[in-house]
XYZ file of C-alpha atoms in Angstrom:
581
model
C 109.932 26.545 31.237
C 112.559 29.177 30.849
C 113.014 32.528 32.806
C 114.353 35.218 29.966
C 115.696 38.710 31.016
C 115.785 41.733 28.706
C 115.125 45.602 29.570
C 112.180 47.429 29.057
C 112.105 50.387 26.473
C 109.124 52.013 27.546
C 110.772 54.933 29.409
C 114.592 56.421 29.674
C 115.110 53.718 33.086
C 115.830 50.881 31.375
C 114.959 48.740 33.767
C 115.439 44.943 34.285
C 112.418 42.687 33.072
C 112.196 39.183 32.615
C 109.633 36.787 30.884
C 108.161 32.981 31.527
C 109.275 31.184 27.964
C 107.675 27.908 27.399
C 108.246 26.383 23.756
C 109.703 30.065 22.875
C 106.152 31.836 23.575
C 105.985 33.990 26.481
C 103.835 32.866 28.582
C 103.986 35.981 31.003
C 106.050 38.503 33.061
C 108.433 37.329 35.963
C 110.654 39.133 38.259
C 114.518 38.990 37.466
C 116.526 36.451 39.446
C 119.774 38.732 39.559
C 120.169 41.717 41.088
C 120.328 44.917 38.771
C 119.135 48.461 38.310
C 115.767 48.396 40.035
C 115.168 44.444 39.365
C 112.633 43.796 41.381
C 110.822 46.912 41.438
C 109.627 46.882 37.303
C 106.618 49.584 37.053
C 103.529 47.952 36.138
C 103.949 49.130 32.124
C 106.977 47.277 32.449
C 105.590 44.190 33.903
C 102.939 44.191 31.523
C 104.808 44.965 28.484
C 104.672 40.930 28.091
C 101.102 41.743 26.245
C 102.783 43.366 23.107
C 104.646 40.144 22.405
C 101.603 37.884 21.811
C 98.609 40.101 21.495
C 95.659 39.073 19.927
C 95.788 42.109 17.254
C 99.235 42.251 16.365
C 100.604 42.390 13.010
C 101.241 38.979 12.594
C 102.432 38.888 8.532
C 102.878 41.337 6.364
C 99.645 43.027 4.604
C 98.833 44.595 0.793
C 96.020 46.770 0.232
C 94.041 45.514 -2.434
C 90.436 47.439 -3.615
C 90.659 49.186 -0.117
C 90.911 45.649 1.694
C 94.133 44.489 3.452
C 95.427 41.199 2.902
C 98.167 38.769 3.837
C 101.299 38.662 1.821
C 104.391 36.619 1.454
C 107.712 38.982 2.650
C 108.800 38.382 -1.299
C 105.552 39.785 -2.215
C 105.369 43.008 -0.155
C 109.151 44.109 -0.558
C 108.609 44.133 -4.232
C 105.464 45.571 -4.471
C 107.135 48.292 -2.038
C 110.216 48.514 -4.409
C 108.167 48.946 -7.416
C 106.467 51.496 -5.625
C 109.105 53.287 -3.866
C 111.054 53.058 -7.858
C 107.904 54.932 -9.371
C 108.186 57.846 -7.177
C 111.891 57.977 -7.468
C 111.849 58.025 -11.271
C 109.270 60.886 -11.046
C 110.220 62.847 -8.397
C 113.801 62.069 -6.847
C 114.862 60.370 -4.185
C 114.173 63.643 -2.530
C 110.654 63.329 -2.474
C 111.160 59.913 -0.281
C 110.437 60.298 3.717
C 111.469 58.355 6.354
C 110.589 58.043 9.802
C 111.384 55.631 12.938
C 111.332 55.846 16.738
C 113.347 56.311 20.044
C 112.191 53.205 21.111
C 115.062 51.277 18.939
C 117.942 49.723 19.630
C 121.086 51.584 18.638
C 122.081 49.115 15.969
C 118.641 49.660 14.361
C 119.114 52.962 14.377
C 122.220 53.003 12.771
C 120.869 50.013 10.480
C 118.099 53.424 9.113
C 120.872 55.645 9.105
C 122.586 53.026 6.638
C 120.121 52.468 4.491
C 118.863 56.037 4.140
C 122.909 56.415 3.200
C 123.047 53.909 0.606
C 119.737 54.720 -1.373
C 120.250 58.576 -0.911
C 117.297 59.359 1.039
C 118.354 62.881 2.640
C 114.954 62.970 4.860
C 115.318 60.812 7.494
C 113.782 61.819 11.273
C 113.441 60.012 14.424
C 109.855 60.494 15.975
C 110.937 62.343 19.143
C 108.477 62.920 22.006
C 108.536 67.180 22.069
C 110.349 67.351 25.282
C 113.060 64.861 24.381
C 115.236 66.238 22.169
C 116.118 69.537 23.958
C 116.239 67.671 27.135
C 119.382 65.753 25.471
C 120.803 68.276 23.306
C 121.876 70.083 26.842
C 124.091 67.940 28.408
C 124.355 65.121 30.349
C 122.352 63.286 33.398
C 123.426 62.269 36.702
C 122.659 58.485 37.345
C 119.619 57.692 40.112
C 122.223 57.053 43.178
C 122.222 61.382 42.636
C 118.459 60.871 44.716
C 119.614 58.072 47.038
C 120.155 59.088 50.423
C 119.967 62.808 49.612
C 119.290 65.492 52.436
C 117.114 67.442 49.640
C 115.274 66.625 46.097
C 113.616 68.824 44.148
C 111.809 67.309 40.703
C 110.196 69.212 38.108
C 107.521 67.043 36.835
C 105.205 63.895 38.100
C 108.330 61.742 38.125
C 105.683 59.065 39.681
C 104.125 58.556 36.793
C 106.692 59.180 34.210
C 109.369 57.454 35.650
C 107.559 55.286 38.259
C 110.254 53.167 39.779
C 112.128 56.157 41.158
C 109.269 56.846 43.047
C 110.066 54.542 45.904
C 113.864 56.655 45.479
C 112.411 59.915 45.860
C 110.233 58.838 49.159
C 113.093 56.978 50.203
C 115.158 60.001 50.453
C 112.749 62.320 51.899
C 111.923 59.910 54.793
C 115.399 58.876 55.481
C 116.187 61.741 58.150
C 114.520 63.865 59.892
C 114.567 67.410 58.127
C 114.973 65.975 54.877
C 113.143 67.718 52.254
C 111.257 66.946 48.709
C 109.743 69.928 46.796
C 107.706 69.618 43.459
C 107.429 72.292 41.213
C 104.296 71.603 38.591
C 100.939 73.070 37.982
C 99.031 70.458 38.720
C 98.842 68.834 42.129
C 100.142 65.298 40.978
C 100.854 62.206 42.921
C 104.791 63.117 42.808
C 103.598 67.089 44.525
C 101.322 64.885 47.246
C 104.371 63.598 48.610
C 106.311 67.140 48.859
C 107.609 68.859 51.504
C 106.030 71.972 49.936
C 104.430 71.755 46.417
C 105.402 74.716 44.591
C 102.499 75.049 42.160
C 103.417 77.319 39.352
C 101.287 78.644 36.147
C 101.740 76.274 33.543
C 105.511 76.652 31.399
C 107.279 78.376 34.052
C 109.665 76.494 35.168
C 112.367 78.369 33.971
C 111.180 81.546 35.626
C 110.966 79.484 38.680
C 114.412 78.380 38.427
C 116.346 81.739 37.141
C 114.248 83.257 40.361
C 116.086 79.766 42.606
C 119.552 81.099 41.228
C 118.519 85.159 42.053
C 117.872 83.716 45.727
C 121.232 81.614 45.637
C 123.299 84.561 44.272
C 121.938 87.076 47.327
C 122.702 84.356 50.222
C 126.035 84.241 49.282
C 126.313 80.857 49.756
C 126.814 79.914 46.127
C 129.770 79.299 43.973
C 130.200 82.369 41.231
C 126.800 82.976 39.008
C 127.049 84.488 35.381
C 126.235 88.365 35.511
C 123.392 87.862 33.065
C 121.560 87.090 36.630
C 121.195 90.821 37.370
C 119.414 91.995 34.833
C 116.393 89.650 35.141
C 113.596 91.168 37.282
C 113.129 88.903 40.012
C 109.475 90.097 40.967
C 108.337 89.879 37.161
C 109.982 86.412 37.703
C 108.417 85.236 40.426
C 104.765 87.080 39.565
C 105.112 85.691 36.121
C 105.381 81.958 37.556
C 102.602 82.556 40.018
C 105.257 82.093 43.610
C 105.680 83.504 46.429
C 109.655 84.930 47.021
C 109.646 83.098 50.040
C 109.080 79.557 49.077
C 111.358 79.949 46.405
C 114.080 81.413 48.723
C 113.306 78.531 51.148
C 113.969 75.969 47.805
C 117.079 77.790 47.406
C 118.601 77.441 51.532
C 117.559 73.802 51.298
C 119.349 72.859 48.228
C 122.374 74.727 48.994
C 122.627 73.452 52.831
C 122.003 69.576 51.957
C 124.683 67.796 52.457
C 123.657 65.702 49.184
C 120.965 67.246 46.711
C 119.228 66.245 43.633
C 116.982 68.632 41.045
C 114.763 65.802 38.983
C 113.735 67.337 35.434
C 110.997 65.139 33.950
C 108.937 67.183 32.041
C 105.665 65.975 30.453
C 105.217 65.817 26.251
C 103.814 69.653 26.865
C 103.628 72.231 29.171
C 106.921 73.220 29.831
C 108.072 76.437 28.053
C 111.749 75.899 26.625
C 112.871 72.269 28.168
C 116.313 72.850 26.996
C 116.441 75.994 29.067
C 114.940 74.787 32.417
C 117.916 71.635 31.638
C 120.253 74.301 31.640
C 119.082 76.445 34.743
C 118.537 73.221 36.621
C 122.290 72.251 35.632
C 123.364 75.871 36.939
C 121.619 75.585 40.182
C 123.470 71.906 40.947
C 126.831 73.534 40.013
C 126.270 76.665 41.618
C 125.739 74.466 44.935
C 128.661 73.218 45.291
C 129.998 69.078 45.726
C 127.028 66.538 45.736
C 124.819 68.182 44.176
C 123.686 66.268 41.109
C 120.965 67.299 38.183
C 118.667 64.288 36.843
C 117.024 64.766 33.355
C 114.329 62.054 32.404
C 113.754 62.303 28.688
C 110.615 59.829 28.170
C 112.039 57.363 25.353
C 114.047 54.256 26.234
C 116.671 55.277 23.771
C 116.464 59.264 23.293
C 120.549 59.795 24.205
C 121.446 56.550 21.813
C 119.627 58.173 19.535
C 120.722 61.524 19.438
C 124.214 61.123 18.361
C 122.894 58.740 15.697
C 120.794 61.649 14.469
C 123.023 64.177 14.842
C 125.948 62.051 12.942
C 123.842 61.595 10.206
C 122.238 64.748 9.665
C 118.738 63.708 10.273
C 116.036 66.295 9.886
C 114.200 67.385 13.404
C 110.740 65.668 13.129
C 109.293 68.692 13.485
C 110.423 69.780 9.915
C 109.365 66.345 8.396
C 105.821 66.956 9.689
C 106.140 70.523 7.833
C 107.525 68.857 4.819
C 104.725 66.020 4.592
C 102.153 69.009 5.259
C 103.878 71.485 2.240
C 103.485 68.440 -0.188
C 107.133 67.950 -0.145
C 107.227 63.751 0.110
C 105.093 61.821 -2.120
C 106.376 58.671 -0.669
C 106.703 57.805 2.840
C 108.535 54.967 5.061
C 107.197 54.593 8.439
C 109.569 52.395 10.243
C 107.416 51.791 13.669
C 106.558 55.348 14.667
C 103.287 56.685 14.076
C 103.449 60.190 13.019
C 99.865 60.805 13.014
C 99.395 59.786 16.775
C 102.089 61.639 17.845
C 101.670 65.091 16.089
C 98.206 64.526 15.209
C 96.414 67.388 12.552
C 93.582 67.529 9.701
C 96.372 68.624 7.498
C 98.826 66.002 7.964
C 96.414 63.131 7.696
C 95.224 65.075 4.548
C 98.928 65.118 3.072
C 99.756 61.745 3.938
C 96.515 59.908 2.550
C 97.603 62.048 -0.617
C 100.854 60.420 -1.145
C 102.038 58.035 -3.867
C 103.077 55.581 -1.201
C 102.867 54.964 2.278
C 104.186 52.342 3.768
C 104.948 51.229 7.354
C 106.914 48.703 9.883
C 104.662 48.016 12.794
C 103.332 45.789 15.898
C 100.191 47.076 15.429
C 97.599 48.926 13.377
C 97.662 52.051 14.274
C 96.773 55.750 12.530
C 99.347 55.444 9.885
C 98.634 51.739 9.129
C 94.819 52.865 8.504
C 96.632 54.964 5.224
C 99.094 52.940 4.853
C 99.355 50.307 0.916
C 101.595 48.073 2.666
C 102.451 47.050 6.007
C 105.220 45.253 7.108
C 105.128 42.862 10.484
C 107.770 44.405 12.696
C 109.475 42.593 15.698
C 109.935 44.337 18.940
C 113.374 45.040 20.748
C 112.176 42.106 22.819
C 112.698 39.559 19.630
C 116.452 40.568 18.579
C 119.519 41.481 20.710
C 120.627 45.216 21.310
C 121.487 48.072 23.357
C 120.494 51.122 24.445
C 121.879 54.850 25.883
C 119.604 55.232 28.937
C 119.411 58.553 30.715
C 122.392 58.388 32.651
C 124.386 57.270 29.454
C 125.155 53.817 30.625
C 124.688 51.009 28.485
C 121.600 48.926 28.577
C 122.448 45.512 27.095
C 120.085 42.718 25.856
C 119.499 39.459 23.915
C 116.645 38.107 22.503
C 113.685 36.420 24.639
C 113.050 34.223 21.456
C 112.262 34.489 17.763
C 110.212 36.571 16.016
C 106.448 35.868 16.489
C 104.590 34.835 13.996
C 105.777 36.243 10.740
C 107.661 39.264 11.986
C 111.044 40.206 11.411
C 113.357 42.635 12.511
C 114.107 46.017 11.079
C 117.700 45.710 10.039
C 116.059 42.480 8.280
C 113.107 44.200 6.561
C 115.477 47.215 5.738
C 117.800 44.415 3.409
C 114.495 42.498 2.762
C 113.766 46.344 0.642
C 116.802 47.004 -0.476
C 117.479 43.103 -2.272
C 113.909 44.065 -3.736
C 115.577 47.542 -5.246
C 118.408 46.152 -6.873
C 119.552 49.774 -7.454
C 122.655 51.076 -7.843
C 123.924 52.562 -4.437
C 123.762 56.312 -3.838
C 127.359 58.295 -2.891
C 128.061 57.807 0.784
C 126.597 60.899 2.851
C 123.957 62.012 0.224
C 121.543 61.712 3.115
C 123.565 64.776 4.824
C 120.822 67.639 5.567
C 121.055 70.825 6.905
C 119.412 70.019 10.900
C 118.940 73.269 12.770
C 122.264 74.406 15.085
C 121.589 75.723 18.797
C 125.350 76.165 18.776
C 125.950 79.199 15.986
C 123.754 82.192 16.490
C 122.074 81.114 19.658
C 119.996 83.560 21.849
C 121.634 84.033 25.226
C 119.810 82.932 28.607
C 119.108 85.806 29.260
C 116.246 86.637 26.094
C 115.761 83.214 26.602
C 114.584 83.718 29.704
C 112.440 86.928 28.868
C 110.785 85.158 25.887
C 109.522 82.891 28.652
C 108.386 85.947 30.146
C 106.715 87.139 27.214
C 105.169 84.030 26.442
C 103.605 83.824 30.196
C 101.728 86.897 29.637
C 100.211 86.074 26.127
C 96.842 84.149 27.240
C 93.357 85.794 25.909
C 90.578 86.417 28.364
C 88.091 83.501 28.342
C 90.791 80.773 27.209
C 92.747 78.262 29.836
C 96.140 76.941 29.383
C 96.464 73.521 28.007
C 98.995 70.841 29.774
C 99.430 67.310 28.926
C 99.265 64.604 31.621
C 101.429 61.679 31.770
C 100.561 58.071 32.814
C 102.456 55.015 34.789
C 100.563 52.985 32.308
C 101.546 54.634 29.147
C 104.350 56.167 27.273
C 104.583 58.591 24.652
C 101.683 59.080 22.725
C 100.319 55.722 23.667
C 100.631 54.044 20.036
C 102.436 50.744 21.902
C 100.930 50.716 25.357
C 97.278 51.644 24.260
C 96.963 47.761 22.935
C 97.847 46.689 26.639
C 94.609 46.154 28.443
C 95.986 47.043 31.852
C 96.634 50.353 30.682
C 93.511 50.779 28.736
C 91.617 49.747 31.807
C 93.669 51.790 34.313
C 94.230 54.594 32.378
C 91.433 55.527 29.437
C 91.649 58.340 27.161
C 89.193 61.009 25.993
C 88.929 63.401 29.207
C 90.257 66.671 30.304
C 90.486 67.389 34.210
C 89.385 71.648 34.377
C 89.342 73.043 37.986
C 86.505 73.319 40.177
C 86.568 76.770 39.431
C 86.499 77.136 36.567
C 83.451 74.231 36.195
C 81.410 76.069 38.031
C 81.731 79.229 35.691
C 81.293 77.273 32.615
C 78.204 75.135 34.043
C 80.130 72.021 33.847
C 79.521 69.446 35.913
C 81.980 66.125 36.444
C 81.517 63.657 33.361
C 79.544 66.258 31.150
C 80.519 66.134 27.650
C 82.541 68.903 27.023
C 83.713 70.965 23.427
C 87.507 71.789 23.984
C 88.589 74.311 20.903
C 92.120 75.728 19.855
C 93.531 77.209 17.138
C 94.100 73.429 15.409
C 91.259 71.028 16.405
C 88.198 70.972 18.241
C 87.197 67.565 20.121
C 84.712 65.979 22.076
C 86.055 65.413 25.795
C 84.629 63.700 29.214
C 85.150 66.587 31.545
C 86.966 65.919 35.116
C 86.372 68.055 37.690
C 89.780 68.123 39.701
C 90.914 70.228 42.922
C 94.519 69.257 41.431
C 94.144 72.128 39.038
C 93.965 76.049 39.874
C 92.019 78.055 37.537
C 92.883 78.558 33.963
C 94.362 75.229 33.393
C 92.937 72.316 31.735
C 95.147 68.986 31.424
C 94.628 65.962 28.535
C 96.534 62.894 28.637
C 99.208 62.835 26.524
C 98.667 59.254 25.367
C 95.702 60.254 24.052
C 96.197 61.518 20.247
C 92.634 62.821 19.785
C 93.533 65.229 22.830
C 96.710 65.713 21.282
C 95.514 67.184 18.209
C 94.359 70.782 20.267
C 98.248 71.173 20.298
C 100.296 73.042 17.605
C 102.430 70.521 15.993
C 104.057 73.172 13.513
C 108.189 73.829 13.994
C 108.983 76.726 16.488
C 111.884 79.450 15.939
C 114.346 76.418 16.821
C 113.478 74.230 13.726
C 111.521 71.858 16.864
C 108.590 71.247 17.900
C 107.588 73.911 20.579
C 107.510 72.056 24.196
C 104.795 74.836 26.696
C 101.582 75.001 27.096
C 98.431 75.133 24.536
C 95.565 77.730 24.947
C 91.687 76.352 24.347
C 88.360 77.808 25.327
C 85.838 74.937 26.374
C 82.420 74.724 26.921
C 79.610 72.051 27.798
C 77.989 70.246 24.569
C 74.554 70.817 24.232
């Protein structure tokens, strides 16, 4: 028996994992023998990412549709069927009318491998299936590694870092309990496992972060303690700030001394899928404060994919279209053929109309592990490999370079994307489009970009727009999940430990409804209205109600139309809820 190490994908870490390989099948999940970045303290989605590999329900060959039934297929058999498909629509419509979609959770060299192929068959909509918060987390600047949190005098993390990001947990306690006077504060508006561990839990209303933070660097400009802060400071209000976020001046101004006296200091940004009004603001004020403090004092941003910042410049190089304005597209009847290539668009930015739009297509067609929401539309689907199965790299959230090589071979009758894309284009046997016909217009924060200042107001603005009677929606994340749960929903310690189709509400605001804990509950918005298991939770004040992001049924009572930005918009929800009768 063998001991193979590779990294793990399933969040921005990268950490070390390593696998038991008997007769190349993995027979199960081992710590790594060398030291490395957190090697022997994998989070359990980590450890038991060793299920994907040789689940019972995984694509195992690829599949046609045939009278409504799915069936195996040879490789030969489904690339051509998909070329003859994929030629029909192109002859009709254009290679415009083609869509294509992968994921974050890619190696670099598959990403470029899409970018490529997209290229050479002039396919000008091509997206990568960001989580909402992701992208503007990236598109700011970059991350300070983990050692930022080691030994540091003060932390403060925006977010449940626990669960997001679990292996820093044992980080974050480590620095708060290293010396006396040490501190840890938590700014979120739900009392999470990463806030019961705070020095002080600053518990804002939900999307204010960035009020909370422009108030931080108000408090840091009046002590005079700070290095020079724009002017654009003065003319924010700091009591609409601060009454706005739901704080108090004085814990904010006691955030503020700590940060600035530490002799080492770290602000964690790990914002959840949504909740957080304008992520790539609150990156930038949380950036300010750490250079406005002076030497050792570092800013951590935790997008939520494995390989968000090797993607971005990939997407950005190429002229890739935001998902966000895919989604639109598919929805406007734009694409009448689309190329799924392992994300699942209608788990992640799940609506009526885009499952409408997409079962109306000429051709759908997808590269998965599994069968998930998209595969259930989908003519033909391809058996896709995972970055476990091939070699690669990665751009974690520090921007280091996450190396691997394969654990083995494919399993069963999978193969890898760069494969399958050749596989398709051998199938083609068309002439290659000019180089850079894929080149798109993708939507600019750098030319005509509202200052800090209105963005900070529009924050403002967008605080104060609730109706009476509805509660502010916030998406929970999970140590046993990531994204919106399309990978790690097949692994049964995650299905077990952390089950879908709830909503925690506040005592409070149970008791006005008549809801009691486990009633079945309506939740409404303005997009979807679904069945939910109600929990009652004291981690909640009133107005709030939280879903799990992983879950895509909960996910569909969020807006998944493009904001101002061209992207998807990253705060809160409003819903109105009430107990089924």
């Amino acid at each position: 028996m063998d001991i193979k190490q590779s990294k793990c994908l399933l969040c921005s870490l990268g950490c070390d994992v390593a696998f038991r390989v008997q007769n190349e099948a993995v027979t199960g999940p081992e710590f790594c023998e060398e030291a490395g970045p957190h090697s022997a303290r994998v989070c359990a989605r980590g450890l038991y990412g060793a299920e994907l590999l040789g689940h019972p329900q995984r694509v195992a060959n690829p599949l046609l549709r045939t009278n409504g039934a799915l069936r195996d297929a040879s490789w030969s058999a489904a690339t051509d069927k998909l070329a003859s498909a994929l030629k029909a629509v192109v002859v009709a419509h254009g290679w415009q009318a083609v869509a294509v979609v992968t994921e974050p959770t890619r190696s670099t060299a598959e990403l470029e491998a899409v970018d490529c192929f997209a290229r050479r068959l002039g396919i000008r909509a091509v997206s990568c299936a960001f989580e909402p918060q992701d992208w503007p987390l990236v598109s700011v600047a970059g991350s300070a590694g983990a050692g930022a949190i080691t030994e540091a005098n003060c932390v403060i993390v925006l977010g449940d870092v626990f669960y997001s990001h679990a292996v820093l947990a044992k980080d974050i306690i480590d620095a708060k309990y290293t010396m006396r006077g040490n501190s840890l504060f938590v700014v979120d508006p739900r009392r999470s496992n990463t806030a019961w561990y705070a020095s002080e839990h600053v518990q804002t209303q939900p999307g204010a972060e960035a009020l909370v933070l422009a108030a931080m660097l108000k408090a840091l400009k009046a002590s005079g303690k700070a290095n020079p802060l724009p002017g654009w400071l003065d003319a924010l209000d700091e009591q609409a700030l601060l009454d706005a976020a739901g704080v108090g001046r004085d814990v904010v101004a006691r955030m503020a001394r700590s940060f600035v006296d530490a002799g080492k200091a770290a602000i964690v940004v790990a914002p959840p899928a949504r909740g957080v009004h304008d992520v790539a603001l609150v990156a930038q004020l949380a950036q300010l404060v750490a250079a406005a403090c002076g030497e050792q004092k570092e800013c951590v941003l935790l997008p939520s994919g494995g390989n968000v910042r090797g993607a971005q410049p990939v997407v950005s190089a190429g002229g890739w279209l935001p998902v966000s304005s895919l989604v639109a597209g598919i929805m406007a009847g734009r694409y009448r053929a689309l190329l799924n290539l392992g994300a699942d668009v209608l788990s992640s930015y799940p609506s009526t109309e885009l499952s409408a739009a997409v079962r109306g297509m000429d051709l759908v067609a997808s590269l998965s592990l599994f069968h998930g929401e998209v595969e259930s539309l989908s003519s033909i689907i391809l058996a896709g490999a995972s970055w476990y199965e091939s070699e690669g790299s990665a751009t974690l959230f520090d921007s280091s370079i996450a190396r691997w090589q394969s654990i083995g071979a494919p399993s069963w009758g999978c193969r890898t994307l760069p494969d399958v894309l050749s596989l398709i284009e051998a199938s083609l046997d068309l002439p290659a489009a000019q180089a850079g016909a894929n080149k798109s217009a993708a939507p600019s924060q750098a030319t005509g970009a509202p200052s800090v200042e209105s963005r900070v107001n529009a924050v403002l603005a967008a605080m104060s727009g609730a109706k009476s009677g509805e509660l502010a929606l916030i998406s929970l994340p999970a140590s046993g999940h990531s994204g919106s749960g399309e990978l790690t929903g097949w692994m049964q310690w995650a299905r077990e430990m952390f089950p879908g189709g709830f909503c925690e509400v506040s005592v409070q605001d149970c008791e006005a409804l008549g809801i009691a804990d486990r009633d079945a509950v309506m939740v409404e918005s303005a997009t979807a209205s679904v069945q939910l298991e109600a929990r009652v939770t004291d981690r909640l004040e009133p107005g709030v109600l939280a879903v799990p992001a992983y879950d895509a049924n909960a996910r569909a009572l969020f807006s998944w139309q493009p904001g101002s930005d061209g992207w998807f918009a990253t705060g809160p929800g409003c819903v109105r809820v009430c107990r089924k009768q």
